[in-house]
Coordinates of C-alpha atoms and ligand atoms in Angstrom, one line a residue:
M687 CA -4.8 -6.5 -17.4
A688 CA -3.6 -3.0 -19.5
I689 CA -0.3 -3.9 -19.2
L690 CA -0.7 -6.9 -21.1
R691 CA -2.5 -5.3 -23.9
N692 CA 0.3 -3.0 -24.0
Q693 CA 2.7 -6.2 -23.9
E694 CA 0.8 -7.4 -27.0
I695 CA 1.0 -3.9 -28.8
R696 CA 4.6 -4.3 -28.5
L697 CA 4.9 -7.6 -29.3
A698 CA 3.1 -6.9 -32.7
L699 CA 5.3 -3.7 -33.7
L700 CA 8.2 -6.1 -32.4
T701 CA 7.0 -8.8 -35.2
I702 CA 6.4 -5.7 -37.7
L703 CA 9.9 -5.1 -36.9
L704 CA 12.0 -8.1 -37.6
F705 CA 10.0 -8.5 -40.8
N706 CA 10.9 -5.9 -42.4
A707 CA 14.5 -6.2 -40.9
G708 CA 14.3 -9.4 -43.3
C709 CA 13.3 -8.2 -46.3
A710 CA 15.6 -5.6 -45.7
V711 CA 18.5 -8.1 -46.1
S712 CA 16.7 -9.9 -48.5
R713 CA 16.2 -6.9 -51.4
R714 CA 19.2 -5.3 -50.2
A715 CA 17.0 -1.7 -49.8
A716 CA 18.7 1.6 -49.8
P717 CA 19.6 3.2 -46.8
V718 CA 16.2 5.2 -45.5
E719 CA 16.2 7.3 -42.2
E720 CA 16.7 4.9 -39.5
K721 CA 14.0 5.7 -37.0
P722 CA 14.8 3.4 -33.8
L723 CA 12.1 1.9 -32.8
I724 CA 12.4 1.3 -28.9
I725 CA 10.6 -1.8 -27.4
Q726 CA 10.3 -0.8 -23.7
P727 CA 10.0 -3.3 -21.0
A728 CA 6.4 -3.6 -20.0
A729 CA 6.3 -1.0 -17.2
P730 CA 3.4 -0.9 -15.3
S731 CA 1.6 2.8 -14.0
E732 CA 2.3 4.4 -10.7
A733 CA -0.6 3.7 -8.4
P734 CA -2.3 6.5 -6.8
K735 CA -0.5 8.9 -4.9
E736 CA -2.5 9.0 -2.0
L737 CA -2.2 5.5 -1.7
K738 CA 1.3 5.3 0.4
L739 CA 3.2 2.1 0.9
P740 CA 4.8 2.1 4.5
E741 CA 8.7 2.3 4.2
K742 CA 8.1 0.2 6.8
V743 CA 6.8 -3.2 8.3
K744 CA 6.5 -4.7 11.2
I745 CA 6.7 -8.1 11.6
G746 CA 5.6 -9.8 15.2
L747 CA 7.7 -12.3 16.6
R748 CA 6.9 -13.3 19.4
V749 CA 4.6 -12.1 21.8
G750 CA 4.1 -11.7 25.9
M751 CA 8.0 -12.7 26.3
S752 CA 9.2 -12.9 29.7
E753 CA 12.9 -12.9 28.7
I754 CA 15.1 -12.8 25.7
K755 CA 18.3 -13.3 24.1
I756 CA 19.6 -10.4 21.5
S757 CA 23.5 -10.2 19.8
C758 CA 25.1 -8.4 17.2
E759 CA 28.5 -8.7 15.5
A760 CA 28.6 -5.7 15.5
K761 CA 27.8 -2.0 17.7
I762 CA 24.3 -2.5 18.6
I763 CA 22.2 1.4 18.5
V764 CA 19.8 1.2 21.3
R765 CA 17.2 3.7 21.9
D766 CA 14.2 4.6 24.7
I767 CA 11.2 5.3 22.7
D768 CA 9.6 6.7 25.5
N769 CA 12.8 8.3 27.2
K770 CA 14.0 9.8 23.9
T771 CA 17.6 8.5 25.0
R772 CA 20.3 6.6 22.6
Q773 CA 23.2 4.8 23.8
E774 CA 25.7 2.7 21.9
W775 CA 26.2 -1.1 23.3
G776 CA 28.9 -3.0 22.5
A777 CA 28.7 -6.0 20.2
G778 CA 28.1 -9.3 22.0
H779 CA 24.9 -10.8 23.5
Y780 CA 22.5 -9.2 25.8
R781 CA 19.8 -11.0 28.1
F782 CA 16.6 -8.6 28.0
A783 CA 14.4 -9.5 31.2
V784 CA 11.2 -8.4 32.8
A785 CA 10.6 -6.9 36.5
N786 CA 8.3 -4.6 37.8
R787 CA 6.8 -3.7 34.2
R788 CA 10.1 -2.9 32.8
L789 CA 13.0 -4.3 30.6
F790 CA 15.9 -4.8 32.6
V791 CA 19.6 -6.0 30.9
G792 CA 22.4 -6.6 33.4
G793 CA 20.4 -5.6 36.4
I794 CA 19.9 -2.3 34.7
P795 CA 16.5 -0.7 33.8
R796 CA 16.3 0.0 30.4
G797 CA 12.8 1.2 29.3
K798 CA 9.6 0.7 28.6
K799 CA 10.2 0.2 24.7
L800 CA 13.5 0.0 23.2
L801 CA 14.5 0.4 19.9
L802 CA 17.3 -1.4 18.7
A803 CA 19.5 -1.6 15.3
S804 CA 23.1 -2.7 14.5
A805 CA 24.9 0.0 14.0
E806 CA 27.0 -1.2 10.9
Q807 CA 25.8 -2.4 7.4
G808 CA 25.9 -6.2 7.3
H809 CA 25.7 -7.1 10.0
H810 CA 22.6 -8.9 11.6
L811 CA 20.6 -8.1 15.4
Q812 CA 20.1 -12.0 16.2
I813 CA 18.0 -13.9 18.6
G814 CA 19.0 -16.6 20.2
P815 CA 20.6 -18.1 16.4
K816 CA 18.1 -16.3 14.4
P817 CA 19.5 -13.3 12.4
Y818 CA 17.3 -10.5 11.3
R819 CA 16.9 -7.4 9.0
G820 CA 16.2 -4.0 10.2
E821 CA 15.3 -3.0 13.7
I822 CA 14.3 -4.8 16.5
I823 CA 11.5 -3.6 18.5
L824 CA 11.2 -4.9 22.6
T825 CA 7.5 -3.1 24.0
M826 CA 6.2 -3.9 27.7
V827 CA 2.4 -5.3 27.6
G828 CA 1.1 -5.7 30.8
G829 CA 3.8 -7.1 32.8
K830 CA 5.3 -9.4 29.5
F831 CA 6.8 -7.7 26.5
N832 CA 7.0 -8.3 22.6
V833 CA 9.6 -8.5 20.2
V834 CA 8.7 -7.1 17.0
N835 CA 11.0 -6.4 13.5
Q836 CA 10.8 -3.6 12.0
L837 CA 12.1 -3.6 8.5
S838 CA 11.3 -2.5 4.3
V839 CA 8.7 -4.1 3.0
D840 CA 11.2 -6.2 0.9
D841 CA 13.5 -7.0 3.0
Y842 CA 10.3 -9.1 4.7
L843 CA 9.5 -10.4 1.7
K844 CA 13.0 -12.1 0.9
G845 CA 12.7 -14.1 4.4
V846 CA 8.6 -15.0 3.4
L847 CA 9.5 -16.5 -0.3
P848 CA 11.6 -19.4 0.6
R849 CA 8.6 -20.1 3.3
E850 CA 6.3 -20.4 0.2
V851 CA 8.3 -21.4 -2.7
G852 CA 11.0 -23.7 -3.3
P853 CA 14.4 -21.7 -4.8
T854 CA 14.9 -23.8 -7.9
W855 CA 11.1 -23.3 -8.9
A856 CA 10.9 -21.8 -12.6
K857 CA 12.0 -17.8 -11.9
E858 CA 8.7 -16.9 -13.7
S859 CA 6.9 -18.1 -10.4
L860 CA 8.9 -17.5 -8.1
K861 CA 8.0 -13.4 -9.4
A862 CA 4.6 -14.3 -9.3
Q863 CA 4.7 -15.4 -5.9
A864 CA 6.7 -11.9 -4.7
V865 CA 4.0 -10.4 -6.0
A866 CA 1.4 -12.5 -4.4
S867 CA 3.3 -12.2 -1.1
R868 CA 3.8 -8.3 -1.5
T869 CA 0.2 -7.2 -2.0
Y870 CA -1.1 -9.9 0.8
L871 CA 1.7 -8.1 3.1
V872 CA -0.2 -4.8 1.7
S873 CA -3.9 -5.8 2.0
H874 CA -3.3 -7.0 5.3
L875 CA -1.5 -4.7 7.2
G876 CA -2.2 -3.6 10.6
Q877 CA -3.9 -6.9 10.9
H878 CA -2.4 -7.4 14.2
G879 CA -2.8 -3.7 15.2
R880 CA -4.2 -4.2 18.6
D881 CA -0.6 -5.5 19.3
G882 CA 1.4 -3.0 18.1
F883 CA 2.3 -4.7 14.4
D884 CA 1.0 -5.7 11.2
L885 CA 1.3 -8.7 10.6
C886 CA 2.1 -12.1 12.8
S887 CA 5.2 -14.4 11.7
D888 CA 3.5 -17.6 11.5
V889 CA 0.9 -19.4 9.2
H890 CA -1.9 -16.9 10.5
C891 CA -0.6 -14.3 8.1
Q892 CA 2.6 -15.5 6.3
V893 CA 5.5 -17.4 7.9
Y894 CA 8.8 -14.9 8.1
G895 CA 11.9 -16.4 9.3
G896 CA 14.5 -14.0 9.1
V897 CA 17.6 -13.6 6.9
D898 CA 18.6 -17.5 7.4
K899 CA 16.2 -19.0 5.1
E900 CA 16.8 -16.7 2.5
H901 CA 18.1 -18.1 -1.2
P902 CA 19.2 -15.5 -3.7
A903 CA 16.6 -17.0 -6.3
T904 CA 13.9 -15.5 -4.0
N905 CA 15.6 -12.6 -3.1
T906 CA 16.7 -11.8 -7.2
A907 CA 12.6 -12.2 -7.6
V908 CA 11.9 -9.4 -5.1
D909 CA 14.0 -7.7 -6.5
E910 CA 13.0 -7.7 -9.5
T911 CA 9.4 -6.7 -8.7
R912 CA 9.9 -3.9 -6.7
G913 CA 7.1 -2.6 -5.6
E914 CA 4.6 -4.4 -7.7
V915 CA 1.1 -5.0 -6.2
L916 CA -2.1 -6.5 -7.8
F917 CA -4.8 -3.7 -7.6
Y918 CA -8.3 -4.1 -8.8
K919 CA -10.9 -0.9 -9.0
G920 CA -8.4 1.2 -7.5
K921 CA -7.7 -1.3 -4.6
P922 CA -5.5 -3.5 -3.5
I923 CA -6.4 -7.2 -3.8
K924 CA -6.8 -9.9 -1.5
S925 CA -4.2 -11.8 -3.2
F926 CA -5.1 -15.4 -1.2
F927 CA -2.3 -18.4 -2.2
H928 CA -2.1 -21.9 -1.4
S929 CA 0.6 -24.6 -2.4
N930 CA -1.5 -26.8 -4.9
C931 CA -5.4 -26.3 -5.7
G932 CA -5.3 -30.5 -6.6
G933 CA -7.3 -29.4 -10.5
S934 CA -8.9 -26.3 -9.6
T935 CA -9.2 -23.2 -7.7
E936 CA -12.3 -22.2 -6.2
E937 CA -14.3 -19.3 -5.3
A938 CA -13.6 -17.7 -2.6
E939 CA -17.0 -17.6 0.0
H940 CA -17.7 -21.3 -0.7
V941 CA -14.4 -21.3 1.6
W942 CA -14.4 -19.0 3.5
Q943 CA -17.3 -16.8 5.5
I944 CA -16.7 -14.3 2.9
E945 CA -18.0 -11.9 0.1
H946 CA -17.9 -13.0 -3.6
L947 CA -14.4 -11.2 -4.8
N948 CA -14.7 -11.1 -8.9
Y949 CA -10.8 -11.4 -9.3
L950 CA -10.9 -14.9 -7.3
P951 CA -12.8 -17.2 -9.9
R952 CA -12.8 -20.8 -9.7
K953 CA -10.2 -21.8 -12.6
K954 CA -9.0 -25.1 -13.9
C955 CA -5.8 -25.6 -13.3
G956 CA -3.9 -28.8 -14.7
F957 CA -0.3 -27.7 -14.2
G958 CA 0.7 -28.5 -10.6
T959 CA 0.3 -32.4 -11.2
A960 CA 4.2 -32.9 -10.1
N961 CA 3.8 -32.0 -6.8
P962 CA 4.4 -35.9 -5.7
R963 CA 2.3 -34.9 -3.0
Y964 CA -0.8 -34.0 -4.7
H965 CA -2.6 -37.1 -3.6
W966 CA -2.6 -37.5 -0.4
V967 CA -4.7 -40.4 1.8
K968 CA -4.5 -40.1 5.8
D969 CA -6.7 -42.0 8.5
I970 CA -7.8 -40.7 11.5
S971 CA -9.6 -42.7 14.2
N972 CA -13.2 -41.7 15.2
S973 CA -12.3 -40.6 18.7
E974 CA -8.9 -38.4 17.4
I975 CA -12.0 -36.6 14.9
L976 CA -14.6 -36.7 17.8
R977 CA -11.9 -35.2 20.0
L978 CA -10.6 -32.4 17.8
L979 CA -13.8 -31.5 16.7
K980 CA -15.2 -30.8 19.8
A981 CA -12.0 -28.5 21.0
K982 CA -12.0 -26.5 18.3
T983 CA -15.8 -26.5 17.0
R984 CA -19.2 -26.6 18.4
V985 CA -19.7 -30.3 17.5
T986 CA -20.6 -31.9 21.0
G987 CA -21.3 -36.0 22.1
T988 CA -19.1 -38.8 23.3
K989 CA -19.6 -41.3 20.3
L990 CA -18.8 -40.6 16.7
V991 CA -22.0 -42.0 14.8
S992 CA -21.4 -40.6 11.3
I993 CA -19.7 -38.0 8.3
Q994 CA -21.0 -37.1 5.3
I995 CA -20.6 -34.2 3.0
K996 CA -23.9 -32.5 3.0
M997 CA -23.0 -30.2 -0.4
K998 CA -19.6 -29.7 -2.7
S999 CA -18.7 -26.4 -4.5
G1000 CA -18.1 -26.6 -8.1
S1001 CA -14.8 -27.3 -8.0
G1002 CA -16.0 -30.2 -6.2
R1003 CA -14.6 -29.0 -2.5
A1004 CA -16.6 -30.5 0.7
E1005 CA -18.3 -27.0 0.7
K1006 CA -20.8 -28.1 4.1
V1007 CA -19.7 -31.5 6.2
M1008 CA -22.5 -32.9 8.2
V1009 CA -21.9 -34.9 11.2
K1010 CA -23.6 -36.7 13.8
T1011 CA -22.6 -37.6 16.7
D1012 CA -24.8 -39.3 19.7
T1013 CA -26.0 -35.7 21.2
G1014 CA -27.2 -33.9 17.6
V1015 CA -26.4 -33.7 14.1
F1016 CA -23.9 -30.7 13.2
T1017 CA -23.5 -28.7 9.8
L1018 CA -19.9 -27.4 9.5
K1019 CA -17.9 -25.6 6.7
G1020 CA -15.4 -27.7 4.7
N1021 CA -12.7 -25.5 5.2
N1022 CA -13.6 -25.4 9.1
F1023 CA -14.3 -29.1 9.5
R1024 CA -10.7 -29.5 8.0
I1025 CA -8.6 -26.8 10.0
A1026 CA -10.0 -28.5 13.0
L1027 CA -8.5 -31.6 11.8
G1028 CA -5.7 -30.2 10.8
P1029 CA -4.7 -28.8 8.2
E1030 CA -1.3 -30.7 7.6
A1031 CA -3.4 -34.4 8.4
I1032 CA -6.8 -33.0 6.0
R1033 CA -5.0 -31.2 3.5
S1034 CA -7.3 -29.9 1.4
T1035 CA -11.1 -29.6 1.1
L1036 CA -10.9 -31.5 -2.4
W1037 CA -12.5 -35.3 -0.9
T1038 CA -12.0 -37.9 -3.9
N1039 CA -12.6 -40.4 -0.9
L1040 CA -14.5 -40.5 2.1
K1041 CA -14.7 -44.0 3.7
K1042 CA -15.8 -45.4 7.0
L1043 CA -13.5 -47.8 8.3
R1044 CA -13.8 -49.6 11.9
G1045 CA -13.7 -47.1 14.5
S1046 CA -12.2 -44.7 12.1
Y1047 CA -12.5 -42.5 8.5
R1048 CA -10.2 -42.7 5.6
F1049 CA -9.8 -39.3 4.4
E1050 CA -8.6 -39.1 0.2
G1051 CA -8.4 -36.3 -2.0
R1052 CA -6.5 -33.9 -4.0
G1053 CA -3.9 -30.6 -3.3
W1054 CA -2.8 -28.6 -0.5
G1055 CA -4.4 -25.7 0.9
H1056 CA -7.5 -23.6 1.0
G1057 CA -7.2 -23.8 -3.1
V1058 CA -8.5 -19.7 -3.5
G1059 CA -6.2 -17.5 -5.9
L1060 CA -3.0 -18.6 -6.8
C1061 CA -1.9 -22.0 -6.7
Q1062 CA 1.8 -22.0 -6.4
W1063 CA 2.6 -25.8 -8.2
G1064 CA 0.3 -24.6 -10.8
A1065 CA 2.0 -21.0 -11.2
K1066 CA 5.3 -23.5 -11.2
G1067 CA 4.2 -25.6 -14.1
Q1068 CA 2.6 -22.6 -16.0
A1069 CA 6.6 -21.0 -15.6
E1070 CA 7.8 -24.2 -16.7
H1071 CA 5.5 -24.0 -19.9
G1072 CA 7.3 -20.9 -20.5
R1073 CA 4.8 -18.5 -19.2
G1074 CA 5.5 -15.0 -17.8
Y1075 CA 4.6 -13.8 -13.9
R1076 CA 1.9 -11.3 -14.9
D1077 CA 0.6 -13.9 -17.2
I1078 CA 0.3 -16.2 -14.3
L1079 CA -1.0 -13.6 -11.9
E1080 CA -3.9 -12.8 -15.2
F1081 CA -4.7 -16.6 -14.6
Y1082 CA -5.7 -17.2 -10.6
Y1083 CA -6.7 -13.0 -10.3
P1084 CA -8.1 -12.0 -14.3
G1085 CA -9.0 -8.2 -13.9
T1086 CA -7.0 -6.8 -11.6
Q1087 CA -3.7 -4.7 -13.1
I1088 CA -0.1 -4.6 -11.5
L1089 CA 0.5 -0.7 -10.5
I1090 CA 3.9 0.5 -8.7
W1091 CA 4.1 1.5 -5.6
Ligands
LIG1305 ZN1 -1.5 -12.9 12.5
LIG1306 ZN1 -3.6 -25.9 -9.6

């Protein structure tokens, strides 16, 4: 990382400066012309001008709604986007409902696309009991409406970070997560373009919960890394991250149907063992396994005969799993097998033991998550050992550069 090299040079200069200062004290040298050596904080360079980070992002909160309650303790500014009208509604609760393909409030039609904003800073719009920063957009799609939260990138990240990491974690690990989450957002903008927003608010994209779960520590991590995005060869990276790698991260192509990415290597990571859920065990009955596989994969049959690891990846993950039933043999990607059985039940594909019991299977493994990119518990461990967030990011995404966007 170019930034790191600069940091090393600055450290060397600082060492020379301190060494000289020490000498000066001991031999009481004659005053020399003092040239202040300014140790600049390692400022990342600017991203290319043509790459423009949007001022605001659109996060999908609900899809296909026919009714919703929105409230605010301040006045609400309501814009009808199609008819370009603007109204000010008093503070209070409002029930939006669909009739004749239009949004109604209090029996009066209000349009097909509405943008709502609080008229006063510090007062947030609330959907049910949950407050949100920024604006709320209600858009009719077919006979229902979608609810979208439009807000600045960093306000969004403040609602994401507490869902990804513990606010009491070492500061540098929170900052590493802030940069990884911001980069993830940037490289997934427009993911849900067809539904009229950028990212959804659940695990499919990044879990986002509005103001409710914000914490001063994670907010500070967002503020102190303002605009910082990870780049590789001029493009924002796919900054995948997961809870705990279980001892080694994995290259993306051994987990998903995806091309090899140089900045997502397999890395030994022994920093996440403090996680109380580092080891896990799960028993699932044969009938439940078969039911889930039939629902979510191309597996068929009425009886589960066997499950075997067909191929292991370099980090020891079940890369391919062979499922035998009374109607055939099916080879599945390990990660697809895991997702079908439930990512909470089978926490990783890093299985240390797969045991056939009477009428069920016992899965034992390490870590939690897909294992690609940044390991959050590993980042925590590294930060506790005094490593800075840029070193942590360089460890999990080597060869990348942080640019200010
Ligand atoms: Zn999504
Ligand atoms: Zn790890």
